Short mmCIF file of C-alpha atoms in Angstrom, two decimals:
data_model
loop_
_atom_site.label_atom_id
_atom_site.label_comp_id
_atom_site.label_asym_id
_atom_site.label_seq_id
_atom_site.Cartn_x
_atom_site.Cartn_y
_atom_site.Cartn_z
CA ARG A 400 10.14 -14.92 -21.82
CA LEU A 401 12.72 -14.23 -19.13
CA GLU A 402 13.48 -17.25 -17.00
CA ASP A 403 16.64 -16.33 -15.15
CA PRO A 404 15.69 -14.48 -11.91
CA SER A 405 18.66 -12.13 -12.29
CA ASP A 406 17.42 -11.15 -15.77
CA VAL A 407 13.93 -10.50 -14.40
CA ALA A 408 15.38 -8.39 -11.57
CA ALA A 409 17.49 -6.40 -14.04
CA VAL A 410 14.49 -5.70 -16.27
CA GLN A 411 12.36 -4.67 -13.29
CA ASN A 412 15.09 -2.39 -11.99
CA SER A 413 15.48 -0.80 -15.43
CA TYR A 414 11.72 -0.26 -15.62
CA PHE A 415 11.65 1.55 -12.27
CA HIS A 416 14.65 3.67 -13.25
CA PHE A 417 12.82 4.57 -16.45
CA ILE A 418 9.64 5.52 -14.55
CA SER A 419 11.72 7.52 -12.07
CA ARG A 420 13.44 9.41 -14.87
CA ILE A 421 10.23 10.32 -16.66
CA CYS A 422 8.65 11.33 -13.34
CA SER A 423 11.57 13.62 -12.59
CA GLN A 424 11.04 15.31 -15.95
CA ASP A 425 7.24 15.50 -15.43
CA ILE A 426 6.75 13.57 -18.65
CA LEU A 427 4.70 10.85 -16.98
CA ARG A 428 1.89 13.26 -16.16
CA SER A 429 1.62 14.43 -19.76
CA VAL A 430 1.76 10.94 -21.23
CA LEU A 431 -0.61 9.33 -18.77
CA LEU A 432 -3.19 12.09 -18.85
CA LYS A 433 -3.41 11.68 -22.61
CA GLN A 434 -3.57 7.87 -22.45
CA GLY A 435 -6.30 7.72 -19.82
CA PRO A 436 -6.87 6.48 -16.29
CA GLU A 437 -6.43 2.76 -17.03
CA LEU A 438 -2.80 3.19 -18.05
CA LEU A 439 -2.20 5.40 -15.03
CA ARG A 440 -3.66 2.73 -12.73
CA ASN A 441 -1.46 0.09 -14.35
CA VAL A 442 1.70 2.15 -13.88
CA LEU A 443 0.83 2.97 -10.27
CA ASN A 444 0.13 -0.70 -9.57
CA THR A 445 3.50 -1.72 -10.99
CA ILE A 446 5.14 0.81 -8.67
CA LEU A 447 3.25 -0.76 -5.75
CA GLN A 448 4.48 -4.20 -6.81
CA GLY A 449 8.01 -2.87 -7.00
CA CYS A 450 7.80 -1.81 -3.37
CA VAL A 451 7.40 -5.40 -2.24
CA GLN A 452 9.72 -7.21 -4.67
CA ASP A 453 13.18 -6.40 -3.38
CA VAL A 454 14.96 -3.77 -1.34
CA THR A 455 16.58 -2.00 -4.31
CA ASN A 456 13.31 -1.67 -6.21
CA ALA A 457 11.44 -0.69 -3.04
CA LYS A 458 13.82 2.21 -2.44
CA LEU A 459 13.49 3.36 -6.03
CA CYS A 460 9.69 3.04 -5.89
CA CYS A 461 9.59 5.16 -2.72
CA GLN A 462 11.52 7.82 -4.60
CA ILE A 463 8.96 7.61 -7.40
CA TRP A 464 6.12 8.09 -4.88
CA GLN A 465 7.93 11.20 -3.64
CA GLN A 466 8.26 12.55 -7.18
CA LEU A 467 4.61 11.87 -7.91
CA ALA A 468 3.52 13.49 -4.65
CA SER A 469 5.56 16.57 -5.48
CA CYS A 470 4.17 16.74 -8.99
CA TRP A 471 0.56 15.70 -8.48
CA LEU A 472 -0.32 16.60 -4.92
CA THR A 473 1.37 19.96 -4.44
CA SER A 474 1.27 21.63 -7.85
CA LYS A 475 -1.41 24.01 -9.02
CA MET A 476 -1.91 22.53 -12.48
CA LYS A 477 -4.97 23.77 -14.34
CA ASP A 478 -5.80 20.16 -15.27
CA GLY A 479 -4.64 18.94 -11.89
CA ALA A 480 -7.70 18.88 -9.64
CA GLN A 481 -8.96 15.58 -10.98
CA VAL A 482 -5.46 14.05 -10.99
CA ARG A 483 -4.81 15.30 -7.45
CA ILE A 484 -8.02 13.77 -6.13
CA ALA A 485 -7.46 10.44 -7.91
CA PHE A 486 -3.81 10.19 -6.84
CA ALA A 487 -4.61 11.19 -3.24
CA LYS A 488 -7.24 8.44 -3.16
CA PHE A 489 -4.68 5.96 -4.48
CA VAL A 490 -2.23 7.04 -1.77
CA TYR A 491 -4.86 6.54 0.93
CA ASP A 492 -6.20 3.26 -0.47
CA HIS A 493 -2.97 1.54 -1.55
CA VAL A 494 0.34 3.29 -1.02
CA THR A 495 -0.06 3.94 2.71
CA SER A 496 -0.53 0.28 3.54
CA THR A 497 2.37 -0.71 1.31
CA ILE A 498 4.88 1.70 2.85
CA PHE A 499 3.84 0.75 6.39
CA GLU A 500 3.99 -2.98 5.63
CA ILE A 501 7.45 -3.02 4.00
CA PRO A 502 9.32 -2.86 7.36
CA MET A 503 7.07 -5.61 8.74
CA ARG A 504 8.33 -8.20 6.26
CA PRO A 505 10.32 -11.02 7.88
CA GLU A 506 13.44 -10.36 5.82
CA PHE A 507 13.55 -6.67 6.84
CA ASP A 508 16.77 -6.30 8.84
CA LEU A 509 17.73 -2.93 10.30
CA CYS A 510 21.29 -4.18 10.80
CA ASP A 511 21.61 -4.40 7.01
CA ALA A 512 22.56 -1.05 5.47
CA LYS A 513 20.24 -1.63 2.45
CA TYR A 514 17.19 -2.00 4.70
CA ASN A 515 18.24 0.92 6.88
CA SER A 516 18.51 3.05 3.74
CA LEU A 517 15.09 1.81 2.60
CA LEU A 518 13.57 2.76 5.96
CA LYS A 519 14.93 6.30 5.54
CA GLU A 520 13.37 6.42 2.06
CA ILE A 521 10.04 5.24 3.48
CA ALA A 522 10.22 8.03 6.08
CA LYS A 523 10.90 10.59 3.33
CA THR A 524 7.93 9.25 1.37
CA LEU A 525 5.66 9.51 4.38
CA TYR A 526 6.96 13.04 4.97
CA CYS A 527 6.15 13.99 1.34
CA PHE A 528 2.62 12.67 1.69
CA ILE A 529 2.14 14.55 4.95
CA GLN A 530 3.50 17.74 3.39
CA ALA A 531 1.10 17.39 0.49
CA LEU A 532 -2.01 16.03 2.20
CA GLY A 533 -1.63 17.64 5.62
CA LEU A 534 -3.46 16.93 8.83
CA GLU A 535 -6.19 14.97 7.06
CA TYR A 536 -3.62 12.35 6.08
CA VAL A 537 -2.13 12.23 9.58
CA ASN A 538 -5.61 11.76 11.03
CA TYR A 539 -6.29 8.97 8.54
CA ILE A 540 -3.11 7.15 9.58
CA CYS A 541 -3.79 7.58 13.30
CA THR A 542 -7.55 7.05 13.47
CA LYS A 543 -8.24 4.61 10.66
CA TYR A 544 -5.24 2.84 9.17
CA LEU A 545 -3.07 1.94 12.18
CA PRO A 546 -5.96 1.07 14.55
CA HIS A 547 -7.44 -1.14 11.80
CA LYS A 548 -4.07 -2.95 11.60
CA GLY A 549 -4.14 -3.57 15.37
CA CYS A 550 -1.36 -1.17 16.25
CA PRO A 551 -1.26 -0.45 20.01
CA SER A 552 -2.96 2.82 20.88
CA GLY A 553 0.11 4.13 22.74
CA ALA A 554 2.25 3.70 19.64
CA VAL A 555 -0.43 5.29 17.45
CA ASN A 556 -0.69 8.26 19.81
CA ALA A 557 3.10 8.74 19.91
CA LEU A 558 3.32 8.58 16.12
CA GLY A 559 0.35 10.93 15.83
CA VAL A 560 2.06 13.54 17.98
CA SER A 561 5.23 13.32 15.88
CA LEU A 562 3.35 13.49 12.58
CA ARG A 563 1.21 16.42 13.75
CA ASN A 564 4.43 18.24 14.65
CA VAL A 565 5.53 17.78 11.04
CA VAL A 566 2.30 19.41 9.87
CA SER A 567 2.50 22.27 12.38
CA THR A 568 6.18 22.88 11.53
CA ARG A 569 5.24 23.06 7.87
CA SER A 570 2.37 25.45 8.62
CA ALA A 571 4.62 27.69 10.72
CA ALA A 572 7.24 27.82 7.95
CA ALA A 573 4.67 28.75 5.28
#
């Protein structure tokens, strides 16, 4: 059992680097599809936990979400429809709240370069999800998620306009 916090952090960081590497090689999809949905859920939940543990892991976990979105939400895999639906549901139900809540943590400091870099990674992750899930995802954020969290309607509307521009820019480019 690891007792030293620095040892625990090193193991966690190595785990997320490992997951990132196998995601970038599209090995995770093959392995997890063969092992079943329970293992997939466990891996996705550990990535969620990594987002809230420390800034280094959170940045790496955001990169993993981007890789998974690229692999599982935008590809036309023959075995992908079920994976796409399940992963999209996980994004809606769990990942969205996590990536919006990271900057709300008390220790989040935009004057610190690590947190500023993390915020950029969160924005890239959100952009990936919007690219993959489209207007439906933007509408979910603006009509369900943010209002449920008590976000002021003016801020929700401003964000909605910006996010819809991302979708329309993507549609115009396609």
